[in-house]
Amino acid sequence: MADIAAPSVTVISPDQRAAQRRRRYAAEARLRLYGIAAISTAIGLLGILLFTLVLGGYQAFTQTHVRVDFPISAEYVDAQDLQASNWRAVTAEAIEDLFPAIEDAATLRTAGQILTNNTQFLVRDAVMRNPGAVGQTLTLEIPASDPYDQLNKGVIDRDLPESRRRVSDAQIELFDQLVEQDRVSRPFNWALFFNADSRFPELAGLAGAITGSFYALLVCFVISFPAGIAAAIYLEEFAPKNRVTDVIEVNINNLAAVPSIVFGLLGLAVFLQVFGLPRSAPLVGGLVLALMTLPTIIIVTRASLKSIPPSIREAALGMGASRHQVIMHHVLPLALPGILTGTIIGLAQALGETAPLLLIGMNAFITSPPGGLMEASTALPTQIFIWADSPERGFVARTSAGILVLLGFLIAMNAIAIFLRQRLQRTW
């Protein structure tokens, strides 16, 4: 009989055990500090981002206006043909009334530059809305042009040498005369939300981009939501578990990680070049976003269906329900909170996508909101891209303001997702 070796026993002294315990506690403390440092870094960078956006964009939420009295005289305005009347002369007459001491034509032209370049069209539109103003004096709040708006907001430093300013001393003196007459105000800039894009910063707004994003997201939701749920139900409840379904599942997971610009190239090749759909249309943008969102909805829906306990299905089958009734009457309603949450988050991601929309032309200069799915339009991220590329100083603040508006929509959509999850979620 062979001898069995006795196991070796290592004797650890109390001091060594205390040292091991201290090392474990130190490692745990370091791990905790790494986590706190990572979270603090993320919050700090987010805070810097938001602070930078607010600092750069808050001034775009106000706009300098000048109160001007426009005499709508019959000499220049034909009540029977308002569209073809001489509105430029009406504007010039109003500017002369603002500065009665100025007789020099060149100085009057300089004074006229205080108002936006589209002043005559604003007056025309106001009179067309109120034809009874012909023969009377119409008082309007006209947006100041970008240099004077920047001057009133303090962006242009008056103390700089004249050669380094966008406005001369003479122009500042003319503007100060209007301030002394109490004609200059700085109200909230509603035009930022209700005006479409413009080449003049003081008139540019996000109405066209918001409308285009709404139409594109509507198309994206109508297509991706039912298609994603149907695909997920088939794969999770009916599809046989074989190599083919494994390949399909792997490809769906890979599609969810494909860069969005690839979907833009796909939309450009298929929807525009093959099917001939109109370029820059929200319909095409929504189709591209639907292709991009569909894998996410399928994955989220499958995860929600898996989370339903098997006892729900077994109980329904035991009561004589068919597979269709089990899914439509029991499993799908219980999985709906998770499906809606994932869908809203997917749509929020689609709202912020820029690259695929640029490829299909939703970055065109459009001066009016689209009237339907087939009309040319922009979207919120592409509108921000256009403004960021504009050289005028006023578009710098509007770019930051546009990003803040986009973040506001994203936060609102995520808040809706959280509310639905808290409201509809069931525990068992």
PDB file of N, CA and C in Angstrom, residues 10 21 41 48 70 86 156 160 176 180 198 263 289 304 352:
ATOM      1  N   THR A  10       0.028  25.931   4.725  1.00  0.00           N
ATOM      2  CA  THR A  10       0.776  27.187   4.851  1.00  0.00           C
ATOM      3  C   THR A  10       0.226  27.953   6.046  1.00  0.00           C
ATOM      4  N   ARG A  21      -5.945  41.668   4.110  1.00  0.00           N
ATOM      5  CA  ARG A  21      -7.235  42.358   4.258  1.00  0.00           C
ATOM      6  C   ARG A  21      -7.118  43.823   3.850  1.00  0.00           C
ATOM      7  N   THR A  41     -16.219  62.536 -14.613  1.00  0.00           N
ATOM      8  CA  THR A  41     -15.704  63.033 -15.896  1.00  0.00           C
ATOM      9  C   THR A  41     -16.829  63.178 -16.914  1.00  0.00           C
ATOM     10  N   ILE A  48     -19.856  70.913 -19.354  1.00  0.00           N
ATOM     11  CA  ILE A  48     -19.110  71.856 -20.210  1.00  0.00           C
ATOM     12  C   ILE A  48     -19.821  72.042 -21.536  1.00  0.00           C
ATOM     13  N   PHE A  70     -44.963 103.353 -40.566  1.00  0.00           N
ATOM     14  CA  PHE A  70     -44.960 103.344 -42.031  1.00  0.00           C
ATOM     15  C   PHE A  70     -46.219 104.046 -42.543  1.00  0.00           C
ATOM     16  N   ASN A  86     -45.362  99.895 -54.651  1.00  0.00           N
ATOM     17  CA  ASN A  86     -43.970 100.297 -54.445  1.00  0.00           C
ATOM     18  C   ASN A  86     -43.647 100.287 -52.946  1.00  0.00           C
ATOM     19  N   ILE A 156     -20.756  93.093 -30.400  1.00  0.00           N
ATOM     20  CA  ILE A 156     -19.819  94.043 -31.012  1.00  0.00           C
ATOM     21  C   ILE A 156     -19.409  95.060 -29.957  1.00  0.00           C
ATOM     22  N   LEU A 160     -13.860  99.086 -29.307  1.00  0.00           N
ATOM     23  CA  LEU A 160     -12.827  98.707 -30.268  1.00  0.00           C
ATOM     24  C   LEU A 160     -12.598  99.830 -31.278  1.00  0.00           C
ATOM     25  N   ASP A 176     -28.059 104.814 -31.950  1.00  0.00           N
ATOM     26  CA  ASP A 176     -28.293 105.395 -30.624  1.00  0.00           C
ATOM     27  C   ASP A 176     -29.428 106.417 -30.664  1.00  0.00           C
ATOM     28  N   GLU A 180     -32.552 106.421 -28.138  1.00  0.00           N
ATOM     29  CA  GLU A 180     -33.012 107.589 -27.380  1.00  0.00           C
ATOM     30  C   GLU A 180     -34.497 107.871 -27.638  1.00  0.00           C
ATOM     31  N   SER A 198     -33.626  81.450 -43.703  1.00  0.00           N
ATOM     32  CA  SER A 198     -33.411  82.692 -44.446  1.00  0.00           C
ATOM     33  C   SER A 198     -31.922  82.940 -44.534  1.00  0.00           C
ATOM     34  N   PHE A 263     -26.593  53.604 -44.403  1.00  0.00           N
ATOM     35  CA  PHE A 263     -28.016  53.630 -44.730  1.00  0.00           C
ATOM     36  C   PHE A 263     -28.336  54.810 -45.659  1.00  0.00           C
ATOM     37  N   LEU A 289     -34.460  56.556 -42.450  1.00  0.00           N
ATOM     38  CA  LEU A 289     -34.431  56.439 -40.986  1.00  0.00           C
ATOM     39  C   LEU A 289     -35.135  55.166 -40.522  1.00  0.00           C
ATOM     40  N   SER A 304     -38.197  42.179 -25.152  1.00  0.00           N
ATOM     41  CA  SER A 304     -39.424  42.370 -24.356  1.00  0.00           C
ATOM     42  C   SER A 304     -40.275  41.108 -24.371  1.00  0.00           C
ATOM     43  N   GLY A 352     -31.790  62.680 -34.328  1.00  0.00           N
ATOM     44  CA  GLY A 352     -30.501  63.372 -34.304  1.00  0.00           C
ATOM     45  C   GLY A 352     -29.540  62.960 -35.399  1.00  0.00           C
TER      46      GLY A 352
END
